[in-house]
Every structure is written in C-alpha cells, then in structure tokens.
PDB file of C-alpha atoms in Angstrom:
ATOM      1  CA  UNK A   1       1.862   0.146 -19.957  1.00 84.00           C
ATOM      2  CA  UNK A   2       1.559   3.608 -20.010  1.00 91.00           C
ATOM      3  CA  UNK A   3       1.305   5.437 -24.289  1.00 94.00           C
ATOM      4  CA  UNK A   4       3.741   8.034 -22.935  1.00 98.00           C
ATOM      5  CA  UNK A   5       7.459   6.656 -21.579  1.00 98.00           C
ATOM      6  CA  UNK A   6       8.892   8.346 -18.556  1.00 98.00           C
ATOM      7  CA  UNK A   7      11.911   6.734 -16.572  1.00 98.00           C
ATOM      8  CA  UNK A   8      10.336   5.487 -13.472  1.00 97.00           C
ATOM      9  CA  UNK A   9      12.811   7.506 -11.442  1.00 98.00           C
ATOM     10  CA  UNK A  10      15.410   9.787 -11.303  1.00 98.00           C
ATOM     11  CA  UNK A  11      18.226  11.370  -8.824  1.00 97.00           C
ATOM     12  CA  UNK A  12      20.698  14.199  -8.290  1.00 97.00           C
ATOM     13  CA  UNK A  13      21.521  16.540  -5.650  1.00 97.00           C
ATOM     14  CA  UNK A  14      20.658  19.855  -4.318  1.00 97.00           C
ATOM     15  CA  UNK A  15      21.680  22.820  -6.519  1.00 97.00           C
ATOM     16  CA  UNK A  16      22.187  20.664  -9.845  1.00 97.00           C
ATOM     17  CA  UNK A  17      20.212  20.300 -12.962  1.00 98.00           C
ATOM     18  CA  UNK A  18      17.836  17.232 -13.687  1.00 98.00           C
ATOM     19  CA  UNK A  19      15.799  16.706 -16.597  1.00 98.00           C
ATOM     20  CA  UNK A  20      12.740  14.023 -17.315  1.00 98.00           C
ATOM     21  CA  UNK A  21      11.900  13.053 -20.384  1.00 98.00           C
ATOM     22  CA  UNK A  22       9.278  11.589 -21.780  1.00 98.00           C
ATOM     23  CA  UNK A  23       8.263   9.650 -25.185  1.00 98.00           C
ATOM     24  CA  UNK A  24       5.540   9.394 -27.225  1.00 98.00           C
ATOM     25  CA  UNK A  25       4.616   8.812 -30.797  1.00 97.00           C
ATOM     26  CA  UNK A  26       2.629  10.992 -33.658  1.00 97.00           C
ATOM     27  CA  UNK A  27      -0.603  10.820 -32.618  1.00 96.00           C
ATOM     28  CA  UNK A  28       0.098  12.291 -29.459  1.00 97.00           C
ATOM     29  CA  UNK A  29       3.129  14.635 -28.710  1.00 97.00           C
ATOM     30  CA  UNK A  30       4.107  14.605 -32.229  1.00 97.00           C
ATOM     31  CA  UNK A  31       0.591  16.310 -33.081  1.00 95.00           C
ATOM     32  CA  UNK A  32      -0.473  17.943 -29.612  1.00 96.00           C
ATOM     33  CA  UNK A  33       0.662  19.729 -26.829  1.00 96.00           C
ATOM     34  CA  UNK A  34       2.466  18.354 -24.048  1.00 97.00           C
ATOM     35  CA  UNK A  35       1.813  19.353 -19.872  1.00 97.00           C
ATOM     36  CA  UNK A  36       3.477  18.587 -17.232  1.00 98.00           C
ATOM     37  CA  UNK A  37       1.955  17.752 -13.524  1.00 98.00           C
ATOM     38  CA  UNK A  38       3.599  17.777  -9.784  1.00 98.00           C
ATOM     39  CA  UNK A  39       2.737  15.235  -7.642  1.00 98.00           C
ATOM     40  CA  UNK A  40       3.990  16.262  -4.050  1.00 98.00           C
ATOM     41  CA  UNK A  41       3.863  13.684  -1.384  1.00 96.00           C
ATOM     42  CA  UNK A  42       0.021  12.873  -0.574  1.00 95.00           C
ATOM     43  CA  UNK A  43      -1.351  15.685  -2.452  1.00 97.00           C
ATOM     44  CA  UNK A  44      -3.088  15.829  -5.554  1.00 98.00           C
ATOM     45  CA  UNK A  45      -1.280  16.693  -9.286  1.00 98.00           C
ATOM     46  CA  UNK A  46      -0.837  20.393  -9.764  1.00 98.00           C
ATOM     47  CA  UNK A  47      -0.396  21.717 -13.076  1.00 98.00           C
ATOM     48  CA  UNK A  48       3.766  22.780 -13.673  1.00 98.00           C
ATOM     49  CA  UNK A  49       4.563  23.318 -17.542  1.00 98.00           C
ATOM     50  CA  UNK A  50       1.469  24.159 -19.848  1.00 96.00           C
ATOM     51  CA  UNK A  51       1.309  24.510 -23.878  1.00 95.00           C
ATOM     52  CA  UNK A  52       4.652  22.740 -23.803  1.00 96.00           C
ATOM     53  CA  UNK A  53       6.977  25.386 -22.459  1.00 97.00           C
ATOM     54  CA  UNK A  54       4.888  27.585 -20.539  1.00 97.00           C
ATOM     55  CA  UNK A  55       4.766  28.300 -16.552  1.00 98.00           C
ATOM     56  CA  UNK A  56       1.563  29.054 -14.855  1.00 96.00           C
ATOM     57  CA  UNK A  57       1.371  32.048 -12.739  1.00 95.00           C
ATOM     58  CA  UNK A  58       3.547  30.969  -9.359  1.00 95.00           C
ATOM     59  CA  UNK A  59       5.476  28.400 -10.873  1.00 97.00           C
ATOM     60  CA  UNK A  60       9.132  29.038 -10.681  1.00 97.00           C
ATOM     61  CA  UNK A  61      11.337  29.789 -13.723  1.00 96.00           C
ATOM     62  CA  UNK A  62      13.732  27.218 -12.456  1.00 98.00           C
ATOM     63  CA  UNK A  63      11.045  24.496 -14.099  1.00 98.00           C
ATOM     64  CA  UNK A  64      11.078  24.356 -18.059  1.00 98.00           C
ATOM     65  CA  UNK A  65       9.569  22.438 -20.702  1.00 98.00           C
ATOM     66  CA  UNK A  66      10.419  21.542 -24.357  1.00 98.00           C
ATOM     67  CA  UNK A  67       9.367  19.155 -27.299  1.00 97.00           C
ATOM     68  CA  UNK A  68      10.815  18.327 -30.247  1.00 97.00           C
ATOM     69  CA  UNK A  69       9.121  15.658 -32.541  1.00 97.00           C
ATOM     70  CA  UNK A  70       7.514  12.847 -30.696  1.00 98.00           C
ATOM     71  CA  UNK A  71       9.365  13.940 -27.460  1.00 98.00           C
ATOM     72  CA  UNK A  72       9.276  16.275 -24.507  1.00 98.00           C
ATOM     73  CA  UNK A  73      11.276  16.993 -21.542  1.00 98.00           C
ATOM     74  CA  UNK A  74      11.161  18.771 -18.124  1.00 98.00           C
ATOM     75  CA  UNK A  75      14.212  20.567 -16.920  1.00 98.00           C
ATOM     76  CA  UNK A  76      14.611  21.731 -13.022  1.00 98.00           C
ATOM     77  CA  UNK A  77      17.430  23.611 -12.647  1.00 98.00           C
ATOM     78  CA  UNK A  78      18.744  24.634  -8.983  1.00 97.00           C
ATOM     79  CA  UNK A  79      17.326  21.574  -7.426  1.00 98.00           C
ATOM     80  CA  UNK A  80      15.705  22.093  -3.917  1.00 97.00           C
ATOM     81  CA  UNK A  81      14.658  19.285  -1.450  1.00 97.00           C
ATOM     82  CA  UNK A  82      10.741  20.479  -1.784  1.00 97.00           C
ATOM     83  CA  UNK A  83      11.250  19.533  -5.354  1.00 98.00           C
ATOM     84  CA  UNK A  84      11.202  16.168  -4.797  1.00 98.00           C
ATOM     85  CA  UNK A  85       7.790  14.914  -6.382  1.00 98.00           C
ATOM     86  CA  UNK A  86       6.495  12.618  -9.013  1.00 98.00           C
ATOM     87  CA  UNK A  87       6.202  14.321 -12.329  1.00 98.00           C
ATOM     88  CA  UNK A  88       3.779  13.583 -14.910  1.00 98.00           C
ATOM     89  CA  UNK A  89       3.590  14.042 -18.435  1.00 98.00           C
ATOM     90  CA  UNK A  90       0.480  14.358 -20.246  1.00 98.00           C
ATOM     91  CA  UNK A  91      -0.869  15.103 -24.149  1.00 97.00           C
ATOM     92  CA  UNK A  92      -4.093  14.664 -25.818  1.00 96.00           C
ATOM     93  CA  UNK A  93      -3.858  11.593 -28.505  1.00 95.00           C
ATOM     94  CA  UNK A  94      -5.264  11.393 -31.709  1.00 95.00           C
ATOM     95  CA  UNK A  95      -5.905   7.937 -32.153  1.00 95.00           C
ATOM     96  CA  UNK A  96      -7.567   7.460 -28.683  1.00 94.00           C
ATOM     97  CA  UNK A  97      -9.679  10.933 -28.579  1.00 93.00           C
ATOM     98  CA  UNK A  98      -8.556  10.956 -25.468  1.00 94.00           C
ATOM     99  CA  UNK A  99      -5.573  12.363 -22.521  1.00 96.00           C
ATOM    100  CA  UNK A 100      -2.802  10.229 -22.145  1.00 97.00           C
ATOM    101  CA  UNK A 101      -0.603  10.346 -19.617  1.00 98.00           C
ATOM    102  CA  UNK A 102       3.447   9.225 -18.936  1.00 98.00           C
ATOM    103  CA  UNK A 103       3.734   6.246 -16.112  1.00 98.00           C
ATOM    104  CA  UNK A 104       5.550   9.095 -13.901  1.00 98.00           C
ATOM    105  CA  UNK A 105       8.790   9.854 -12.920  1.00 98.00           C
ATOM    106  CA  UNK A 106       9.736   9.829  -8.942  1.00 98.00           C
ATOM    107  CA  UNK A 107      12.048  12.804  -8.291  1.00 98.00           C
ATOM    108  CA  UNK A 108      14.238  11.830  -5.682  1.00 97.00           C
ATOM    109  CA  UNK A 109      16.741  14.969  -4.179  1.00 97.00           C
ATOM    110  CA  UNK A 110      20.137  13.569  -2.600  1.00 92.00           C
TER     111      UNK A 110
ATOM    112  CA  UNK B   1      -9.837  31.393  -6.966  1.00 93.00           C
ATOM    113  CA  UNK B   2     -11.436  27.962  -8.530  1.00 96.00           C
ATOM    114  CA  UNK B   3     -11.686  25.100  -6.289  1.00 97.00           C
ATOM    115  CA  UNK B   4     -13.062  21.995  -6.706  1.00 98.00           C
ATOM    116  CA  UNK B   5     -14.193  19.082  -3.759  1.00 98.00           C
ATOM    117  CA  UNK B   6     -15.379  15.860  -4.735  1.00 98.00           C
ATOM    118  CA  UNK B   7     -17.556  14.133  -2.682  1.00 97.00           C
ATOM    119  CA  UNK B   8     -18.766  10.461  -2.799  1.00 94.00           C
ATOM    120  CA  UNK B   9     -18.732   6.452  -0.603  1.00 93.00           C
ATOM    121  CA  UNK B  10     -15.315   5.639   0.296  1.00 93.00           C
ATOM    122  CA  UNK B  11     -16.384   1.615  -0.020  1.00 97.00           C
ATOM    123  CA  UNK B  12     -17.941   0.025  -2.591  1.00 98.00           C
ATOM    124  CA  UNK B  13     -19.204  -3.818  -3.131  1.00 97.00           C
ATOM    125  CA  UNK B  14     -17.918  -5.460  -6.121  1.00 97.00           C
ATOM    126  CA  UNK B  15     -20.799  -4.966  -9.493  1.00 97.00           C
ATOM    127  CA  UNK B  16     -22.033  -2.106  -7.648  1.00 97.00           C
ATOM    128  CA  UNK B  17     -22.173   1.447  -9.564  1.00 98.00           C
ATOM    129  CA  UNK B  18     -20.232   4.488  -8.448  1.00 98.00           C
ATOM    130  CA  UNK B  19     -21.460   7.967  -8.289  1.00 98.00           C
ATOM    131  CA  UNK B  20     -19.189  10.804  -7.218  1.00 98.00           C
ATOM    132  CA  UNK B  21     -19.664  14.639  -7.173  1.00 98.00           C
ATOM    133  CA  UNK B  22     -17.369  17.052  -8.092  1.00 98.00           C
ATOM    134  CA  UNK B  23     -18.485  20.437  -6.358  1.00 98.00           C
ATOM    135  CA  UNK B  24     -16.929  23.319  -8.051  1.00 97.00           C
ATOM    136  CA  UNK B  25     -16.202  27.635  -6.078  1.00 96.00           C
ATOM    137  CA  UNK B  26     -15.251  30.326  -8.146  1.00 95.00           C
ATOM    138  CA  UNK B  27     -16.060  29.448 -11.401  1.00 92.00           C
ATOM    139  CA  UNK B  28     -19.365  28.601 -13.392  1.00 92.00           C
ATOM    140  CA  UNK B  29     -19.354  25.219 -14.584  1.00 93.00           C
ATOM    141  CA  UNK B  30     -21.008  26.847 -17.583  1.00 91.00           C
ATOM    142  CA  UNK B  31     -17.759  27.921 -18.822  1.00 89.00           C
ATOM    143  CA  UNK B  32     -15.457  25.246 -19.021  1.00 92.00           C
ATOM    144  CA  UNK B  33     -14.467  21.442 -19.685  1.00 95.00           C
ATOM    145  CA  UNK B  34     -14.287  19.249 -16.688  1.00 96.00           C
ATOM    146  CA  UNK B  35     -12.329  16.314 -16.492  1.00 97.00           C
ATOM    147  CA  UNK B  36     -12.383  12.900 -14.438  1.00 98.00           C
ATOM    148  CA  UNK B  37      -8.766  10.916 -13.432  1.00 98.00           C
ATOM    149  CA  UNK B  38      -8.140   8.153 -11.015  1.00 98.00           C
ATOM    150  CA  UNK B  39      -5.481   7.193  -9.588  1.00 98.00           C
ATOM    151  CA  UNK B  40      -4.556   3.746  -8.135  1.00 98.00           C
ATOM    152  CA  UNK B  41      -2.732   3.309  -4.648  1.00 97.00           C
ATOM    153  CA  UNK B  42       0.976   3.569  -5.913  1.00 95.00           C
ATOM    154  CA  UNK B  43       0.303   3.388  -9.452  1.00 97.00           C
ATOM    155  CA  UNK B  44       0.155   6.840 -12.279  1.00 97.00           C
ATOM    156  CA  UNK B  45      -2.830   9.037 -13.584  1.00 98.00           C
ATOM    157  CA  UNK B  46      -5.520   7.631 -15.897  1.00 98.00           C
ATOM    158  CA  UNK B  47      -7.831  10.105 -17.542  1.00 97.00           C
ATOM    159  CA  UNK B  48     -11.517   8.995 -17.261  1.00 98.00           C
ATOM    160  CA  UNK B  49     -13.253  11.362 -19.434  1.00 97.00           C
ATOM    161  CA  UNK B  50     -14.422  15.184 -19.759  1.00 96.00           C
ATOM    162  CA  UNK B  51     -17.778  17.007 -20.092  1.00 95.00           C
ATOM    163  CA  UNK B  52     -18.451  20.602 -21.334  1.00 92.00           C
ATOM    164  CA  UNK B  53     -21.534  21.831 -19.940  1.00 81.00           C
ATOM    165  CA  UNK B  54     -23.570  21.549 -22.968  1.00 82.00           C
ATOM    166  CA  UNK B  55     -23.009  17.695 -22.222  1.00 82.00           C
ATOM    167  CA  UNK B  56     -20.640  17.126 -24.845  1.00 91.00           C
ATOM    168  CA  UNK B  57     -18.259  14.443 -23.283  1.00 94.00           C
ATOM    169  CA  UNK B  58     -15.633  12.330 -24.502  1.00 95.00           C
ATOM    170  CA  UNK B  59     -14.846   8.924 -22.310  1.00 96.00           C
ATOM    171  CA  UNK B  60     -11.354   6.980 -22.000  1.00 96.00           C
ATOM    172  CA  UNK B  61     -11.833   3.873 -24.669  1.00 94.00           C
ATOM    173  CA  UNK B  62     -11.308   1.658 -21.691  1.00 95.00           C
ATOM    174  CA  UNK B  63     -13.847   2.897 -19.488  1.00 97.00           C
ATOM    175  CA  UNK B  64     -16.651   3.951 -22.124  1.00 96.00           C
ATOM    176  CA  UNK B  65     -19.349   1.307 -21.536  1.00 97.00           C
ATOM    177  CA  UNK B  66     -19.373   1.759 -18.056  1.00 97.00           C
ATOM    178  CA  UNK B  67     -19.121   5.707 -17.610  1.00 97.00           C
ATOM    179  CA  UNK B  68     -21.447   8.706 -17.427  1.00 97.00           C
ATOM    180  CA  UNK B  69     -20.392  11.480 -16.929  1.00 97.00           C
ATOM    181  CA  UNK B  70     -22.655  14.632 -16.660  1.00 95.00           C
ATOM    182  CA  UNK B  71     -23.314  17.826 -15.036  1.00 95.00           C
ATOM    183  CA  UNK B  72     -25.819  20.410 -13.082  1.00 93.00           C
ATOM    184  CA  UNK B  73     -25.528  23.478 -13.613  1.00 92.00           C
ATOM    185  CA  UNK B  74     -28.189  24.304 -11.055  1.00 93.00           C
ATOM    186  CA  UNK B  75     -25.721  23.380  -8.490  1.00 95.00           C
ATOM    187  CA  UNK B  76     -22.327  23.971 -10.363  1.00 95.00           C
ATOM    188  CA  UNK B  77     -21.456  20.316  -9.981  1.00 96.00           C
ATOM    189  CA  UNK B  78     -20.384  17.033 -12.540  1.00 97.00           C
ATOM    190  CA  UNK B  79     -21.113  14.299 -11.084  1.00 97.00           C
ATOM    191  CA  UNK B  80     -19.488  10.641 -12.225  1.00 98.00           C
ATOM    192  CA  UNK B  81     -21.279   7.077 -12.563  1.00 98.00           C
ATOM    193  CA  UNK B  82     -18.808   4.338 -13.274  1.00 98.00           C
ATOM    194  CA  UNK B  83     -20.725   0.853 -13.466  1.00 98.00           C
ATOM    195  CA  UNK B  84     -19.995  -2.756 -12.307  1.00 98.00           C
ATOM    196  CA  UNK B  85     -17.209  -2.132 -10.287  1.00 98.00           C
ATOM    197  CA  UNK B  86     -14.537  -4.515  -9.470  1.00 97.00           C
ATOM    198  CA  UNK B  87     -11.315  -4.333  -7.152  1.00 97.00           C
ATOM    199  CA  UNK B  88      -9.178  -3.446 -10.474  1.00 97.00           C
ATOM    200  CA  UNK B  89     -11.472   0.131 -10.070  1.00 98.00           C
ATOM    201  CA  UNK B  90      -9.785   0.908  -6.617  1.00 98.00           C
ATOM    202  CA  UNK B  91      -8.325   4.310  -6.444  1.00 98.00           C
ATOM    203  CA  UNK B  92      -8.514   7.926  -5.975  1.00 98.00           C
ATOM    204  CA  UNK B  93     -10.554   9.920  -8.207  1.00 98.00           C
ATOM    205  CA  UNK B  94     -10.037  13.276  -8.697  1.00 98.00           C
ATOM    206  CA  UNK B  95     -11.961  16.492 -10.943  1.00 98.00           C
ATOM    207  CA  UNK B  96     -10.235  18.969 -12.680  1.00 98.00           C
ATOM    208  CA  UNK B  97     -11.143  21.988 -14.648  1.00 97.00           C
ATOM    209  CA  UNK B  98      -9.919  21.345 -18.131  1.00 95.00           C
ATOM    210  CA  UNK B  99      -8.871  24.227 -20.470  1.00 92.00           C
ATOM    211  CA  UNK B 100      -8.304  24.105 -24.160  1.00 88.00           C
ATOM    212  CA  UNK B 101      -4.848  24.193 -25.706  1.00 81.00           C
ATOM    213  CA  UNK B 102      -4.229  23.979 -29.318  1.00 80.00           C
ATOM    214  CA  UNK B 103      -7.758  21.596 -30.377  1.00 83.00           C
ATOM    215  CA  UNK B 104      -8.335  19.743 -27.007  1.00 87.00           C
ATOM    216  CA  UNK B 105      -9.382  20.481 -23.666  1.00 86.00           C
ATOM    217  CA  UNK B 106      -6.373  19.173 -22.365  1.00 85.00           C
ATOM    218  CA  UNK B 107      -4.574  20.849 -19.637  1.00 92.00           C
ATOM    219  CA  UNK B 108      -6.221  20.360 -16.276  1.00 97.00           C
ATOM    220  CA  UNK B 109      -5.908  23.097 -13.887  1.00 95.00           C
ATOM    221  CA  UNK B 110      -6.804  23.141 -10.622  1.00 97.00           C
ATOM    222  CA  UNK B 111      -7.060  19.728  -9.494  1.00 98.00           C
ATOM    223  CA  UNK B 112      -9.493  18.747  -6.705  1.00 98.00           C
ATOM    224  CA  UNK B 113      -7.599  16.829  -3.287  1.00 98.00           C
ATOM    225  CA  UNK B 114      -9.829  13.617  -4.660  1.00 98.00           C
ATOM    226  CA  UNK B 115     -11.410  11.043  -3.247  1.00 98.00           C
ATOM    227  CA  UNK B 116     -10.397   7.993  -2.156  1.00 98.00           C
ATOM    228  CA  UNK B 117     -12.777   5.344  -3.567  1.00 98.00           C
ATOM    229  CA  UNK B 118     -12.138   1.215  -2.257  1.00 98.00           C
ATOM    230  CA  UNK B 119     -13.849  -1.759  -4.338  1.00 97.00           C
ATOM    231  CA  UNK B 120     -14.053  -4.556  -1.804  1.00 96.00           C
ATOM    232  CA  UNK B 121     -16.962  -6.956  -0.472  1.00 94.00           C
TER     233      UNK B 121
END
C-alpha cells in the first residue's frame, strides 16, 4: 500500500488529453513538493514534472503538473504512442523523513 | 552531462549482506545528495535512503536497521550495504542524484539504468 494513491492505470487515444492524479495527505503533498517520474518500457524513471509544475530542460510542454491541497495531477495533452509509460508520483513526507512515492499509473495509448 | 552506473552481484543467498556501487561522471559527489530506490519485478519505486557527502543520510523507516549507506569521495562513488537479505529484497536498485526543492532533497535527477539484484539460495 503505497502513502501516495495513483489509479493503477489509465487509457485514451492518440491526440486526446489524459490526466493522472494522485493523493496524498498533509504531511506529504499538502506540506511538500510534488515530482513526477516516466517509466518507459525497460528503462529506468526519468524525471518529467519538478517543483510541482515545472518541466526540466527537454521535456515537452505538452506534460503539466499541478497541486492543490493534499493533491496533484499530471496532464498530457496531444497524446502520442511513445507516451505510453508508467508515471510516478513522488513527495517528501513529514511524518516519515523520508520520499514517498504513488503505486504508479500504467499509461496505456489506444 | 551527469551519469551515474551502479555496479554490484546480480545473486545473492538469503541472510547474506548486499553491497552495491553507484559510480557517478560529470559531477562531484561533493556537491550533491544521492539517493538509493529499488524496484521490485512488476511492482512501483521505494526510496531507500540518501547521503550528502558530508555523510549526513536519512534511511526509509522500513529499511533503517539494515542499511548503510555512504560515500568516497576519492573515487566519486556511494556505495550501499543492505543486511540479511531475504527474497522479499529482490529487485532493481537504482542511484540517483538528488536535488533540493523547497526543505528536502527530493527530486531525483538523473537516474542510473540500475541493477538488477536476485535474493535466492
């Protein structure tokens, strides 16, 4: 049981708009940042949405992020079949002194 | 460019004790935080701990009596020592350079390809 919630999966098809959220509580994204990872296929996590909302250098602008309260979400807009991934979010959580991440959400592109 | 290559025994006997490397390029290890996460076959991402190179670290709750983490600057590399292993400690384990955001080192950019790292007699 993963401290932040992600759906386990989501769907939707090339060209459209999908976003993943995911859920946490006060000690975590309700008092610290939230960052979101890529997981492509047999690779290793790359860093997609930092400091909540921002895009490292080479990320497209088609990826966003956003938090309000205890909860964040990750928008892809114009959906592309290399998108398809498993997306992580991540914060740092008070009570734990430590990173916690989401259980993952597999992005599957009709 | 930062990369980072871990290193380390693909097969390990059950109560044994792990030790991985994490070899880091184009960055001093003097500099930063670096972060431990595994990941089991097919599961999600579990943060292990961090270091800064003073030796400050911070372990995951979970993991704490059986972790050391540390580093050597001498060779820009942390290295990992996870104790009395058991199949439940299966996975790959990967380094990653961990910046501060707000208060915490927590964003973790760039990620090393990992390790794969079996528990099994």
């Amino acid at each position: 049981q993963s401290v932040l919630t992600q759906p386990p999966s989501v769907s939707e098809t090339p060209g459209q708009r999908v976003t993943i959220s995911c859920s946490g509580s006060s000690p975590n994204i309700g008092s610290n940042i939230v960052n979101w990872y890529q997981q492509l296929p047999g690779a290793a996590p790359k860093l997609l949405i930092y400091n909540d909302n921002q895009r490292p250098s080479g990320v497209p602008d088609r990826f966003s992020g956003s938090k309000s309260g205890i909860s964040a979400s990750l928008a892809i807009s114009g959906l592309q079949s290399q998108d398809e991934a498993d997306y992580y979010c991540a914060s740092w959580d008070d009570s734990l002194n430590g990173l916690v991440f989401g259980g993952g959400t597999k992005l599957t592109v009709l | 460019q930062v990369k980072l290559q871990e290193s380390g025994p693909g097969l390990v006997k059950p109560s044994e004790t792990l030790s991985l490397t994490c070899t880091v390029s184009g960055a001093s290890i003097s500099t930063y935080y670096w972060s431990w996460i595994r990941q089991p076959p097919g599961k999600g991402l579990e943060w292990i701990g961090h270091i800064l190179y003073k030796g400050n670290t911070n372990y995951s709750p979970s993991l704490k009596s059986r972790l050391t983490i540390s580093v050597d600057t001498s060779k820009n590399q942390v290295s990992l020592t996870l104790a009395s292993m058991t199949t439940a400690d299966t996975a790959v384990y990967y380094c990653a350079r961990a910046l501060i955001g707000r208060t915490y080192p927590d964003w973790l950019d760039p990620w090393g390809q990992g390790t794969l790292v079996s528990v099994s007699s």
